[in-house]
CSV table of C-alpha atoms in Angstrom, one decimal:
chain,number,residue,atom,x,y,z
Q,1,UNK,CA,75.3,159.6,117.2
Q,2,UNK,CA,75.9,163.2,118.0
Q,3,UNK,CA,74.0,163.4,121.3
Q,4,UNK,CA,76.3,163.9,124.2
Q,5,UNK,CA,75.2,163.2,127.8
Q,6,UNK,CA,76.6,165.7,130.2
Q,7,UNK,CA,75.2,164.0,133.3
Q,8,UNK,CA,78.6,163.7,135.0
Q,9,UNK,CA,79.1,167.5,134.8
Q,10,UNK,CA,75.7,168.2,136.3
Q,11,UNK,CA,76.3,165.6,139.1
Q,12,UNK,CA,79.5,167.3,139.9
Q,13,UNK,CA,77.9,170.8,139.9
Q,14,UNK,CA,75.1,169.7,142.1
Q,15,UNK,CA,77.4,167.6,144.3
Q,16,UNK,CA,75.2,164.5,143.9
Q,17,UNK,CA,76.5,161.0,143.5
Q,18,UNK,CA,75.3,158.6,140.8
Q,19,UNK,CA,73.9,156.3,143.5
Q,20,UNK,CA,71.8,159.1,145.0
Q,21,UNK,CA,70.5,160.2,141.6
Q,22,UNK,CA,69.6,156.6,140.6
Q,23,UNK,CA,67.6,156.2,143.9
Q,24,UNK,CA,65.9,159.6,143.5
Q,25,UNK,CA,65.0,158.9,139.8
Q,26,UNK,CA,63.9,155.4,140.5
Q,27,UNK,CA,66.2,153.6,138.0
Q,28,UNK,CA,69.0,151.1,138.6
Q,29,UNK,CA,72.6,152.3,138.9
Q,30,UNK,CA,73.3,150.1,135.9
Q,31,UNK,CA,70.8,152.0,133.8
Q,32,UNK,CA,72.2,155.3,135.0
Q,33,UNK,CA,75.7,154.0,134.0
Q,34,UNK,CA,74.3,153.2,130.5
Q,35,UNK,CA,73.0,156.8,130.3
Q,36,UNK,CA,76.3,158.3,131.6
Q,37,UNK,CA,78.5,156.4,129.3
Q,38,UNK,CA,76.5,157.3,126.2
Q,39,UNK,CA,75.4,153.7,125.5
Q,40,UNK,CA,71.7,154.5,125.9
Q,41,UNK,CA,69.7,154.4,122.7
Q,42,UNK,CA,66.8,156.4,124.1
Q,43,UNK,CA,65.7,158.2,127.3
Q,44,UNK,CA,62.1,158.2,128.5
Q,45,UNK,CA,60.5,161.6,129.2
Q,46,UNK,CA,59.6,160.3,132.7
Q,47,UNK,CA,63.3,159.6,133.4
Q,48,UNK,CA,64.4,163.0,132.0
Q,49,UNK,CA,61.7,164.7,134.0
Q,50,UNK,CA,62.8,163.0,137.2
Q,51,UNK,CA,66.5,163.8,136.6
Q,52,UNK,CA,65.7,167.5,135.9
Q,53,UNK,CA,63.6,167.7,139.0
Q,54,UNK,CA,66.2,166.0,141.2
Q,55,UNK,CA,69.1,168.1,139.8
Q,56,UNK,CA,67.0,171.2,139.4
Q,57,UNK,CA,68.2,171.7,135.8
Q,58,UNK,CA,66.9,171.9,132.2
Q,59,UNK,CA,67.1,168.9,129.7
Q,60,UNK,CA,69.6,171.1,127.7
Q,61,UNK,CA,71.9,171.0,130.7
Q,62,UNK,CA,72.2,167.3,130.4
Q,63,UNK,CA,71.8,166.7,126.6
Q,64,UNK,CA,73.8,168.4,123.9
Q,65,UNK,CA,74.2,167.8,120.2
Q,66,UNK,CA,77.6,167.6,118.6
Q,67,UNK,CA,77.9,167.0,114.8
Q,68,UNK,CA,79.8,163.8,113.9
Q,69,UNK,CA,83.2,164.4,112.3
Q,70,UNK,CA,83.2,163.6,108.6
Q,71,UNK,CA,85.3,160.4,107.8
I,1,UNK,CA,55.8,132.3,129.0
I,2,UNK,CA,59.6,132.1,128.9
I,3,UNK,CA,59.6,128.9,131.1
I,4,UNK,CA,57.2,127.3,128.7
I,5,UNK,CA,59.4,128.2,125.8
I,6,UNK,CA,62.4,126.7,127.7
I,7,UNK,CA,60.5,123.5,128.5
I,8,UNK,CA,59.4,123.0,124.9
I,9,UNK,CA,62.8,124.0,123.6
I,10,UNK,CA,64.5,121.3,125.7
I,11,UNK,CA,62.3,118.6,124.2
I,12,UNK,CA,62.9,119.9,120.6
I,13,UNK,CA,66.6,120.2,121.2
I,14,UNK,CA,66.7,116.5,122.3
I,15,UNK,CA,64.8,115.5,119.2
I,16,UNK,CA,67.1,117.4,116.9
I,17,UNK,CA,70.2,116.0,118.6
I,18,UNK,CA,68.8,112.5,118.3
I,19,UNK,CA,67.9,113.0,114.6
I,20,UNK,CA,71.4,114.5,114.0
I,21,UNK,CA,73.0,111.4,115.4
I,22,UNK,CA,70.6,108.9,113.9
I,23,UNK,CA,70.2,110.1,110.4
I,24,UNK,CA,73.7,109.2,109.2
I,25,UNK,CA,73.4,105.8,111.0
I,26,UNK,CA,70.1,105.1,109.3
I,27,UNK,CA,71.4,106.0,105.9
I,28,UNK,CA,74.6,104.1,106.3
I,29,UNK,CA,72.7,101.0,107.7
I,30,UNK,CA,70.4,101.1,104.7
I,31,UNK,CA,73.2,101.1,102.2
I,32,UNK,CA,75.4,98.6,104.0
I,33,UNK,CA,72.5,96.2,104.4
I,34,UNK,CA,72.4,96.1,100.6
I,35,UNK,CA,69.8,98.7,100.0
I,36,UNK,CA,67.0,96.6,101.4
I,37,UNK,CA,65.8,96.7,104.9
I,38,UNK,CA,63.6,94.0,106.5
I,39,UNK,CA,60.6,95.4,108.4
I,40,UNK,CA,59.1,94.1,111.6
I,41,UNK,CA,55.9,93.0,109.9
I,42,UNK,CA,57.8,90.5,107.7
I,43,UNK,CA,58.0,92.7,104.7
I,44,UNK,CA,60.9,94.7,103.4
I,45,UNK,CA,61.6,98.1,102.0
I,46,UNK,CA,64.3,99.2,99.6
I,47,UNK,CA,66.4,102.3,99.2
I,48,UNK,CA,64.1,103.2,96.3
I,49,UNK,CA,61.0,102.8,98.6
I,50,UNK,CA,62.5,105.0,101.3
I,51,UNK,CA,63.6,107.8,98.9
I,52,UNK,CA,60.6,107.4,96.6
I,53,UNK,CA,59.9,111.1,96.8
I,54,UNK,CA,63.2,111.8,95.1
I,55,UNK,CA,63.8,108.8,92.9
I,56,UNK,CA,61.7,108.2,89.8
I,57,UNK,CA,62.7,104.6,89.1
I,58,UNK,CA,60.2,102.2,87.7
I,59,UNK,CA,60.2,98.5,88.4
I,60,UNK,CA,61.8,97.7,85.0
I,61,UNK,CA,64.9,99.6,85.8
I,62,UNK,CA,65.1,98.7,89.5
I,63,UNK,CA,68.3,97.0,90.6
I,64,UNK,CA,68.5,93.5,92.1
I,65,UNK,CA,68.9,93.5,95.8
I,66,UNK,CA,71.3,93.1,97.7
I,67,UNK,CA,73.4,95.6,95.8
I,68,UNK,CA,77.1,94.9,95.1
I,69,UNK,CA,79.5,96.6,97.5
I,70,UNK,CA,80.8,99.1,94.9
I,71,UNK,CA,77.2,100.2,94.4
I,72,UNK,CA,76.6,100.5,98.1
I,73,UNK,CA,79.6,102.7,98.6
I,74,UNK,CA,78.7,104.9,95.6
I,75,UNK,CA,75.1,105.1,96.9
I,76,UNK,CA,76.3,106.1,100.3
I,77,UNK,CA,78.5,108.8,98.8
I,78,UNK,CA,75.6,110.1,96.8
I,79,UNK,CA,73.3,110.1,99.8
I,80,UNK,CA,75.7,112.5,101.5
I,81,UNK,CA,74.4,115.2,99.1
I,82,UNK,CA,71.0,115.5,100.8
I,83,UNK,CA,72.3,114.2,104.2
I,84,UNK,CA,74.9,117.0,104.6
I,85,UNK,CA,72.4,119.8,104.4
I,86,UNK,CA,69.9,117.8,106.5
I,87,UNK,CA,72.5,117.2,109.2
I,88,UNK,CA,73.6,120.8,109.1
I,89,UNK,CA,70.0,122.0,109.5
I,90,UNK,CA,69.5,119.6,112.5
I,91,UNK,CA,72.8,120.9,114.0
I,92,UNK,CA,71.7,124.6,113.6
I,93,UNK,CA,68.3,123.7,115.1
I,94,UNK,CA,69.9,121.9,118.0
I,95,UNK,CA,72.1,124.9,118.7
I,96,UNK,CA,69.1,127.3,118.3
I,97,UNK,CA,66.9,125.3,120.7
I,98,UNK,CA,69.9,125.1,123.1
I,99,UNK,CA,69.9,128.9,123.2
I,100,UNK,CA,66.1,128.9,123.7
I,101,UNK,CA,66.6,126.4,126.6
I,102,UNK,CA,69.1,128.8,128.1
I,103,UNK,CA,66.6,131.7,127.9
I,104,UNK,CA,68.1,133.4,124.9
I,105,UNK,CA,65.3,134.3,122.5
I,106,UNK,CA,65.8,137.6,120.7
I,107,UNK,CA,69.6,137.6,120.4
I,108,UNK,CA,72.0,137.9,117.5
I,109,UNK,CA,72.9,134.2,118.0
I,110,UNK,CA,69.4,132.9,117.7
I,111,UNK,CA,68.8,135.0,114.6
I,112,UNK,CA,72.1,133.6,113.1
I,113,UNK,CA,71.0,130.0,113.6
I,114,UNK,CA,67.5,130.6,112.2
I,115,UNK,CA,69.0,132.2,109.2
I,116,UNK,CA,71.6,129.4,108.7
I,117,UNK,CA,68.8,126.8,108.9
I,118,UNK,CA,66.9,128.6,106.2
I,119,UNK,CA,69.8,129.0,103.8
I,120,UNK,CA,71.0,125.5,104.4
I,121,UNK,CA,67.6,124.1,103.7
I,122,UNK,CA,67.5,126.2,100.5
I,123,UNK,CA,70.9,124.8,99.5
I,124,UNK,CA,69.5,121.3,100.2
I,125,UNK,CA,66.5,121.9,97.9
I,126,UNK,CA,68.8,123.2,95.1
I,127,UNK,CA,71.0,120.1,95.5
I,128,UNK,CA,68.1,117.6,95.4
I,129,UNK,CA,67.9,117.3,91.6
I,130,UNK,CA,71.6,116.5,91.5
I,131,UNK,CA,71.1,113.9,94.2
I,132,UNK,CA,68.3,112.3,92.3
I,133,UNK,CA,70.2,112.2,89.0
I,134,UNK,CA,73.3,110.7,90.6
I,135,UNK,CA,71.2,108.2,92.7
I,136,UNK,CA,69.3,106.9,89.6
I,137,UNK,CA,72.7,106.6,87.9
I,138,UNK,CA,74.2,104.6,90.8
I,139,UNK,CA,71.2,102.4,91.1
I,140,UNK,CA,71.1,101.5,87.4
I,141,UNK,CA,74.8,101.4,86.8
I,142,UNK,CA,74.9,97.6,86.7
I,143,UNK,CA,71.9,97.4,84.4
I,144,UNK,CA,72.5,96.2,80.8
I,145,UNK,CA,73.4,99.0,78.3
I,146,UNK,CA,70.4,100.9,77.3
I,147,UNK,CA,68.7,100.4,80.7
I,148,UNK,CA,70.9,102.8,82.7
I,149,UNK,CA,69.2,105.9,83.7
I,150,UNK,CA,69.8,109.5,84.8
I,151,UNK,CA,66.6,111.2,85.8
I,152,UNK,CA,66.0,114.8,86.8
I,153,UNK,CA,62.6,115.9,88.0
I,154,UNK,CA,61.1,118.5,90.1
I,155,UNK,CA,58.5,117.2,92.6
I,156,UNK,CA,55.9,119.0,94.6
I,157,UNK,CA,57.9,118.2,97.7
I,158,UNK,CA,60.7,120.4,96.4
I,159,UNK,CA,58.4,123.3,96.0
I,160,UNK,CA,57.1,122.8,99.5
I,161,UNK,CA,60.7,122.6,100.9
I,162,UNK,CA,61.5,125.7,98.9
I,163,UNK,CA,58.5,127.5,100.4
I,164,UNK,CA,59.5,126.3,104.0
I,165,UNK,CA,63.1,127.5,103.5
I,166,UNK,CA,61.8,130.9,102.3
I,167,UNK,CA,59.5,131.2,105.3
I,168,UNK,CA,62.4,130.3,107.7
I,169,UNK,CA,64.6,133.0,106.1
I,170,UNK,CA,61.7,135.5,106.4
I,171,UNK,CA,61.3,134.5,110.0
I,172,UNK,CA,65.0,135.1,110.6
I,173,UNK,CA,64.6,138.7,109.3
I,174,UNK,CA,61.5,139.2,111.5
I,175,UNK,CA,63.5,137.8,114.5
I,176,UNK,CA,66.3,140.2,113.7
I,177,UNK,CA,63.8,143.1,113.9
I,178,UNK,CA,62.7,141.7,117.2
I,179,UNK,CA,66.3,141.6,118.4
I,180,UNK,CA,66.8,145.2,117.4
I,181,UNK,CA,63.6,146.2,119.3
I,182,UNK,CA,64.8,144.2,122.4
I,183,UNK,CA,68.2,145.8,122.3
I,184,UNK,CA,66.6,149.3,122.0
I,185,UNK,CA,64.3,148.5,124.8
I,186,UNK,CA,67.2,147.3,127.0
I,187,UNK,CA,69.2,150.5,126.2
I,188,UNK,CA,66.2,152.8,126.9
I,189,UNK,CA,66.6,154.4,130.3
């Protein structure tokens, strides 16, 4: 899938730890790890909303599309 | 709900394991006892009686009991044709219900065992006419020339088993869709 999660970059920019973000958003650190490592199959609008509110950013700051390289 | 599934699964697993162990013992006992088993009520039943659904053998062609040892061994070998798929089905089901007992319901493993059960059962149905043909041959092999038989027939039971096998395969596909949904749900943040 060509959706890249840039959550690590935003966390570094906002000087926030994963643990703090997970607590603020109300998800488990394990689920946040799934999101950060790109293993997630979907993200709820409520989660995205909470992340954007906590990090004071836009969804586009976290999610980006990159075309798959042809085989 | 999950606890209820686990409770029932434990019972079913025990039944399938018992059936897996007992089915070859019963079949072997029947053949080694000469093809005739005495019943508790004073009567007796024969191998023909027990497999009547699969063997179309009239009284005129029926062998004399007890059967000679060569016939018993041949009979046992022929009985392995339906016994193999049956035991394999029981084994898959025991594994499947073992997973249910452990709380695994919509996983790749459960889907695998349901699918294997369906296909093994289907193979068993396909092998059934071969079993019947060979069994009638074995049971009439010592008859005088002209009275030896090979019969092939399709019974309503075969159609029923075919339908059940098809349903199980269909259920495995449905379970696979359930597994995909569960995995998606698990990986939704």
